């Protein structure tokens, strides 16, 4: 498969990058806490921890298989469900971190405006269906976007897959839930959050 490190030093480098991507979760949590009232700080932290837990389970059960299992018609993978043993640990972890970040983009966008169970369900769907299928299309050597043209798709560090999926899910979520209650005055000007 294209671009996968085969030597030990390349895998150590990829795993090191995955650890940095994983710790982006802390940055997202701090950003969300700074963007919401102080009274919601514990809720933000709990949401981020449970987001990570749900993403871990869904990526292990379904996500990795859809993204990198044996190809089924250039649409998604069809093998390796509930299976980590067939995957390279570094690749599984790196892709898990990307899936988690895609789900967290949505979480930050709708922070404080959705029911907790609905948020967890959306995060689960993002990390088990939306992100894995997009990852298969672009990053699997058999994905239909990866096969376009003579060089296939070029996606630098998840700019299309991670941010495209996360941003799209976040945009749809924001349109559906609307503006934060009390955020805007009747004339449309922004009102500071209290709290």
PDB file of C-alpha atoms in Angstrom:
ATOM      1  CA  UNK A   1       0.000   0.000   0.000  1.00  0.00           C
ATOM      2  CA  UNK A   2       1.267   3.421  -0.883  1.00  0.00           C
ATOM      3  CA  UNK A   3       3.059   5.512   1.695  1.00  0.00           C
ATOM      4  CA  UNK A   4       3.063   3.040   4.553  1.00  0.00           C
ATOM      5  CA  UNK A   5       6.386   2.836   6.406  1.00  0.00           C
ATOM      6  CA  UNK A   6       7.884  -0.643   6.243  1.00  0.00           C
ATOM      7  CA  UNK A   7      11.116  -0.112   8.154  1.00  0.00           C
ATOM      8  CA  UNK A   8      11.154   0.138  11.981  1.00  0.00           C
ATOM      9  CA  UNK A   9      12.282   3.773  12.048  1.00  0.00           C
ATOM     10  CA  UNK A  10       9.420   4.761   9.748  1.00  0.00           C
ATOM     11  CA  UNK A  11       6.925   3.008  11.967  1.00  0.00           C
ATOM     12  CA  UNK A  12       8.343   4.678  15.077  1.00  0.00           C
ATOM     13  CA  UNK A  13       8.003   8.024  13.304  1.00  0.00           C
ATOM     14  CA  UNK A  14       4.380   7.245  12.324  1.00  0.00           C
ATOM     15  CA  UNK A  15       3.553   6.096  15.857  1.00  0.00           C
ATOM     16  CA  UNK A  16       5.124   9.269  17.291  1.00  0.00           C
ATOM     17  CA  UNK A  17       2.951  11.337  14.953  1.00  0.00           C
ATOM     18  CA  UNK A  18      -0.093   9.342  16.085  1.00  0.00           C
ATOM     19  CA  UNK A  19       0.662  10.167  19.723  1.00  0.00           C
ATOM     20  CA  UNK A  20       0.755  13.878  18.862  1.00  0.00           C
ATOM     21  CA  UNK A  21      -2.563  13.564  17.018  1.00  0.00           C
ATOM     22  CA  UNK A  22      -4.010  11.724  20.026  1.00  0.00           C
ATOM     23  CA  UNK A  23      -3.017  14.566  22.354  1.00  0.00           C
ATOM     24  CA  UNK A  24      -4.898  16.994  20.132  1.00  0.00           C
ATOM     25  CA  UNK A  25      -7.909  15.760  22.113  1.00  0.00           C
ATOM     26  CA  UNK A  26      -6.602  17.699  25.108  1.00  0.00           C
ATOM     27  CA  UNK A  27      -6.327  20.818  22.967  1.00  0.00           C
ATOM     28  CA  UNK A  28      -9.864  20.372  21.698  1.00  0.00           C
ATOM     29  CA  UNK A  29     -11.114  20.008  25.266  1.00  0.00           C
ATOM     30  CA  UNK A  30      -9.338  23.208  26.325  1.00  0.00           C
ATOM     31  CA  UNK A  31     -10.680  25.079  23.292  1.00  0.00           C
ATOM     32  CA  UNK A  32     -14.222  23.925  24.029  1.00  0.00           C
ATOM     33  CA  UNK A  33     -13.912  24.849  27.721  1.00  0.00           C
ATOM     34  CA  UNK A  34     -12.688  28.300  26.765  1.00  0.00           C
ATOM     35  CA  UNK A  35     -15.605  28.746  24.380  1.00  0.00           C
ATOM     36  CA  UNK A  36     -18.347  27.830  26.816  1.00  0.00           C
ATOM     37  CA  UNK A  37     -19.526  29.163  30.182  1.00  0.00           C
ATOM     38  CA  UNK A  38     -17.465  28.164  33.226  1.00  0.00           C
ATOM     39  CA  UNK A  39     -20.418  26.281  34.678  1.00  0.00           C
ATOM     40  CA  UNK A  40     -20.130  23.805  31.769  1.00  0.00           C
ATOM     41  CA  UNK A  41     -16.426  22.948  32.249  1.00  0.00           C
ATOM     42  CA  UNK A  42     -17.059  19.538  33.818  1.00  0.00           C
ATOM     43  CA  UNK A  43     -19.626  18.689  31.155  1.00  0.00           C
ATOM     44  CA  UNK A  44     -17.134  19.561  28.409  1.00  0.00           C
ATOM     45  CA  UNK A  45     -14.456  17.338  29.927  1.00  0.00           C
ATOM     46  CA  UNK A  46     -16.879  14.446  30.435  1.00  0.00           C
ATOM     47  CA  UNK A  47     -18.146  14.806  26.868  1.00  0.00           C
ATOM     48  CA  UNK A  48     -14.615  14.672  25.505  1.00  0.00           C
ATOM     49  CA  UNK A  49     -13.649  11.620  27.581  1.00  0.00           C
ATOM     50  CA  UNK A  50     -16.791   9.720  26.596  1.00  0.00           C
ATOM     51  CA  UNK A  51     -16.358  10.814  22.974  1.00  0.00           C
ATOM     52  CA  UNK A  52     -12.946   9.151  23.046  1.00  0.00           C
ATOM     53  CA  UNK A  53     -14.378   5.993  24.660  1.00  0.00           C
ATOM     54  CA  UNK A  54     -17.198   5.690  22.124  1.00  0.00           C
ATOM     55  CA  UNK A  55     -14.833   6.354  19.238  1.00  0.00           C
ATOM     56  CA  UNK A  56     -12.434   3.675  20.495  1.00  0.00           C
ATOM     57  CA  UNK A  57     -15.175   1.042  20.636  1.00  0.00           C
ATOM     58  CA  UNK A  58     -16.753   1.907  17.300  1.00  0.00           C
ATOM     59  CA  UNK A  59     -13.400   2.155  15.509  1.00  0.00           C
ATOM     60  CA  UNK A  60     -12.395  -1.259  16.876  1.00  0.00           C
ATOM     61  CA  UNK A  61     -15.733  -2.906  16.087  1.00  0.00           C
ATOM     62  CA  UNK A  62     -16.585  -1.474  12.687  1.00  0.00           C
ATOM     63  CA  UNK A  63     -14.545   1.556  11.635  1.00  0.00           C
ATOM     64  CA  UNK A  64     -11.176  -0.003  10.906  1.00  0.00           C
ATOM     65  CA  UNK A  65     -12.797  -2.818   8.925  1.00  0.00           C
ATOM     66  CA  UNK A  66     -14.776  -0.397   6.737  1.00  0.00           C
ATOM     67  CA  UNK A  67     -11.706   1.752   6.173  1.00  0.00           C
ATOM     68  CA  UNK A  68      -8.987  -0.844   5.628  1.00  0.00           C
ATOM     69  CA  UNK A  69     -10.612  -4.278   5.383  1.00  0.00           C
ATOM     70  CA  UNK A  70     -10.512  -6.162   2.088  1.00  0.00           C
ATOM     71  CA  UNK A  71     -12.192  -4.084  -0.586  1.00  0.00           C
ATOM     72  CA  UNK A  72     -15.864  -4.506  -1.499  1.00  0.00           C
ATOM     73  CA  UNK A  73     -16.447  -2.764  -4.813  1.00  0.00           C
ATOM     74  CA  UNK A  74     -14.213   0.274  -4.162  1.00  0.00           C
ATOM     75  CA  UNK A  75     -16.765   1.564  -1.625  1.00  0.00           C
ATOM     76  CA  UNK A  76     -15.658   0.164   1.752  1.00  0.00           C
ATOM     77  CA  UNK A  77     -13.785  -2.653   3.399  1.00  0.00           C
ATOM     78  CA  UNK A  78     -15.658  -5.850   4.141  1.00  0.00           C
ATOM     79  CA  UNK A  79     -13.401  -7.859   6.463  1.00  0.00           C
ATOM     80  CA  UNK A  80     -11.657  -7.514   9.845  1.00  0.00           C
ATOM     81  CA  UNK A  81     -14.689  -6.494  11.909  1.00  0.00           C
ATOM     82  CA  UNK A  82     -13.947  -6.697  15.659  1.00  0.00           C
ATOM     83  CA  UNK A  83     -10.358  -7.575  14.723  1.00  0.00           C
ATOM     84  CA  UNK A  84      -7.218  -5.719  15.663  1.00  0.00           C
ATOM     85  CA  UNK A  85      -4.803  -8.602  15.215  1.00  0.00           C
ATOM     86  CA  UNK A  86      -4.749  -8.384  11.419  1.00  0.00           C
ATOM     87  CA  UNK A  87      -3.889  -4.676  11.520  1.00  0.00           C
ATOM     88  CA  UNK A  88      -0.531  -3.077  12.062  1.00  0.00           C
ATOM     89  CA  UNK A  89      -0.749  -1.518  15.530  1.00  0.00           C
ATOM     90  CA  UNK A  90       0.750   1.789  14.426  1.00  0.00           C
ATOM     91  CA  UNK A  91      -1.703   2.128  11.518  1.00  0.00           C
ATOM     92  CA  UNK A  92      -4.697   1.145  13.647  1.00  0.00           C
ATOM     93  CA  UNK A  93      -3.748   3.709  16.303  1.00  0.00           C
ATOM     94  CA  UNK A  94      -3.003   6.513  13.833  1.00  0.00           C
ATOM     95  CA  UNK A  95      -6.270   5.997  11.988  1.00  0.00           C
ATOM     96  CA  UNK A  96      -8.158   5.747  15.287  1.00  0.00           C
ATOM     97  CA  UNK A  97      -6.729   9.137  16.284  1.00  0.00           C
ATOM     98  CA  UNK A  98      -7.883  10.628  12.976  1.00  0.00           C
ATOM     99  CA  UNK A  99     -11.370   9.105  13.381  1.00  0.00           C
ATOM    100  CA  UNK A 100     -11.563  10.466  16.906  1.00  0.00           C
ATOM    101  CA  UNK A 101     -10.561  13.942  15.738  1.00  0.00           C
ATOM    102  CA  UNK A 102     -13.232  13.902  13.019  1.00  0.00           C
ATOM    103  CA  UNK A 103     -15.856  13.129  15.661  1.00  0.00           C
ATOM    104  CA  UNK A 104     -14.445  15.763  18.021  1.00  0.00           C
ATOM    105  CA  UNK A 105     -14.762  18.484  15.353  1.00  0.00           C
ATOM    106  CA  UNK A 106     -18.498  17.864  15.441  1.00  0.00           C
ATOM    107  CA  UNK A 107     -18.470  17.894  19.260  1.00  0.00           C
ATOM    108  CA  UNK A 108     -16.864  21.306  19.410  1.00  0.00           C
ATOM    109  CA  UNK A 109     -19.262  22.762  16.873  1.00  0.00           C
ATOM    110  CA  UNK A 110     -22.415  21.786  18.767  1.00  0.00           C
ATOM    111  CA  UNK A 111     -21.016  22.119  22.296  1.00  0.00           C
ATOM    112  CA  UNK A 112     -23.797  22.795  24.765  1.00  0.00           C
ATOM    113  CA  UNK A 113     -26.609  22.642  22.184  1.00  0.00           C
ATOM    114  CA  UNK A 114     -27.413  18.937  21.917  1.00  0.00           C
ATOM    115  CA  UNK A 115     -28.574  16.203  24.221  1.00  0.00           C
ATOM    116  CA  UNK A 116     -25.703  14.088  25.476  1.00  0.00           C
ATOM    117  CA  UNK A 117     -27.042  10.780  24.093  1.00  0.00           C
ATOM    118  CA  UNK A 118     -27.590  12.338  20.658  1.00  0.00           C
ATOM    119  CA  UNK A 119     -24.048  13.690  20.672  1.00  0.00           C
ATOM    120  CA  UNK A 120     -22.625  10.238  21.535  1.00  0.00           C
ATOM    121  CA  UNK A 121     -24.739   8.596  18.825  1.00  0.00           C
ATOM    122  CA  UNK A 122     -23.512  11.093  16.233  1.00  0.00           C
ATOM    123  CA  UNK A 123     -19.892  10.638  17.341  1.00  0.00           C
ATOM    124  CA  UNK A 124     -20.330   6.865  17.048  1.00  0.00           C
ATOM    125  CA  UNK A 125     -21.776   7.164  13.539  1.00  0.00           C
ATOM    126  CA  UNK A 126     -19.007   9.540  12.507  1.00  0.00           C
ATOM    127  CA  UNK A 127     -16.231   7.228  13.716  1.00  0.00           C
ATOM    128  CA  UNK A 128     -17.843   3.962  12.625  1.00  0.00           C
ATOM    129  CA  UNK A 129     -19.388   4.873   9.267  1.00  0.00           C
ATOM    130  CA  UNK A 130     -18.741   8.378   7.857  1.00  0.00           C
ATOM    131  CA  UNK A 131     -15.005   8.686   8.510  1.00  0.00           C
ATOM    132  CA  UNK A 132     -14.104   5.039   7.699  1.00  0.00           C
ATOM    133  CA  UNK A 133     -15.875   5.078   4.336  1.00  0.00           C
ATOM    134  CA  UNK A 134     -14.221   8.373   3.370  1.00  0.00           C
ATOM    135  CA  UNK A 135     -10.861   6.991   4.535  1.00  0.00           C
ATOM    136  CA  UNK A 136     -11.379   3.897   2.390  1.00  0.00           C
ATOM    137  CA  UNK A 137     -12.239   6.003  -0.647  1.00  0.00           C
ATOM    138  CA  UNK A 138      -9.086   8.109  -0.341  1.00  0.00           C
ATOM    139  CA  UNK A 139      -6.454   6.140   1.598  1.00  0.00           C
ATOM    140  CA  UNK A 140      -7.110   2.516   0.662  1.00  0.00           C
ATOM    141  CA  UNK A 141      -5.292   1.539  -2.527  1.00  0.00           C
ATOM    142  CA  UNK A 142      -8.628   0.204  -3.853  1.00  0.00           C
ATOM    143  CA  UNK A 143     -10.848   3.160  -2.926  1.00  0.00           C
ATOM    144  CA  UNK A 144     -12.563   4.839  -5.843  1.00  0.00           C
ATOM    145  CA  UNK A 145     -11.099   8.305  -5.173  1.00  0.00           C
ATOM    146  CA  UNK A 146      -7.630   6.829  -4.667  1.00  0.00           C
ATOM    147  CA  UNK A 147      -7.888   5.327  -8.155  1.00  0.00           C
ATOM    148  CA  UNK A 148      -8.759   8.584  -9.956  1.00  0.00           C
ATOM    149  CA  UNK A 149      -6.231   9.779 -12.518  1.00  0.00           C
ATOM    150  CA  UNK A 150      -2.693   8.521 -12.832  1.00  0.00           C
ATOM    151  CA  UNK A 151      -1.666   9.381  -9.259  1.00  0.00           C
ATOM    152  CA  UNK A 152      -4.947   9.020  -7.401  1.00  0.00           C
ATOM    153  CA  UNK A 153      -6.070  11.432  -4.729  1.00  0.00           C
ATOM    154  CA  UNK A 154      -3.475  13.310  -2.741  1.00  0.00           C
ATOM    155  CA  UNK A 155      -4.603  14.027   0.794  1.00  0.00           C
ATOM    156  CA  UNK A 156      -1.985  15.663   2.972  1.00  0.00           C
ATOM    157  CA  UNK A 157      -2.281  14.647   6.612  1.00  0.00           C
ATOM    158  CA  UNK A 158      -6.021  14.160   6.604  1.00  0.00           C
ATOM    159  CA  UNK A 159      -6.963  17.563   5.259  1.00  0.00           C
ATOM    160  CA  UNK A 160      -9.657  16.031   3.053  1.00  0.00           C
ATOM    161  CA  UNK A 161     -10.722  12.962   4.992  1.00  0.00           C
ATOM    162  CA  UNK A 162     -10.491  14.066   8.643  1.00  0.00           C
ATOM    163  CA  UNK A 163     -11.449  17.702   8.273  1.00  0.00           C
ATOM    164  CA  UNK A 164     -13.837  17.150   5.386  1.00  0.00           C
ATOM    165  CA  UNK A 165     -15.835  14.529   7.274  1.00  0.00           C
ATOM    166  CA  UNK A 166     -15.626  16.286  10.643  1.00  0.00           C
ATOM    167  CA  UNK A 167     -16.488  19.658   9.137  1.00  0.00           C
ATOM    168  CA  UNK A 168     -19.399  18.306   7.117  1.00  0.00           C
ATOM    169  CA  UNK A 169     -20.901  16.497  10.114  1.00  0.00           C
ATOM    170  CA  UNK A 170     -20.361  19.656  12.207  1.00  0.00           C
ATOM    171  CA  UNK A 171     -22.017  21.895   9.605  1.00  0.00           C
ATOM    172  CA  UNK A 172     -25.057  19.632   9.338  1.00  0.00           C
ATOM    173  CA  UNK A 173     -25.235  19.472  13.146  1.00  0.00           C
ATOM    174  CA  UNK A 174     -25.075  23.258  13.486  1.00  0.00           C
ATOM    175  CA  UNK A 175     -27.767  23.790  10.864  1.00  0.00           C
ATOM    176  CA  UNK A 176     -30.027  21.270  12.594  1.00  0.00           C
ATOM    177  CA  UNK A 177     -29.604  22.552  16.157  1.00  0.00           C
ATOM    178  CA  UNK A 178     -29.453  26.254  15.310  1.00  0.00           C
ATOM    179  CA  UNK A 179     -27.801  29.063  17.243  1.00  0.00           C
ATOM    180  CA  UNK A 180     -27.051  28.806  20.940  1.00  0.00           C
ATOM    181  CA  UNK A 181     -30.022  30.062  22.998  1.00  0.00           C
ATOM    182  CA  UNK A 182     -29.381  33.597  24.250  1.00  0.00           C
ATOM    183  CA  UNK A 183     -26.287  34.082  22.070  1.00  0.00           C
ATOM    184  CA  UNK A 184     -27.798  36.758  19.819  1.00  0.00           C
ATOM    185  CA  UNK A 185     -29.920  39.797  20.625  1.00  0.00           C
ATOM    186  CA  UNK A 186     -33.158  40.545  18.737  1.00  0.00           C
ATOM    187  CA  UNK A 187     -31.258  42.869  16.368  1.00  0.00           C
ATOM    188  CA  UNK A 188     -28.779  40.075  15.473  1.00  0.00           C
ATOM    189  CA  UNK A 189     -25.773  41.397  17.409  1.00  0.00           C
ATOM    190  CA  UNK A 190     -23.707  38.995  19.467  1.00  0.00           C
ATOM    191  CA  UNK A 191     -24.362  38.817  23.173  1.00  0.00           C
ATOM    192  CA  UNK A 192     -21.475  37.704  25.428  1.00  0.00           C
ATOM    193  CA  UNK A 193     -21.859  34.336  27.155  1.00  0.00           C
ATOM    194  CA  UNK A 194     -22.248  34.612  30.897  1.00  0.00           C
ATOM    195  CA  UNK A 195     -21.179  32.160  33.307  1.00  0.00           C
TER     196      UNK A 195
END
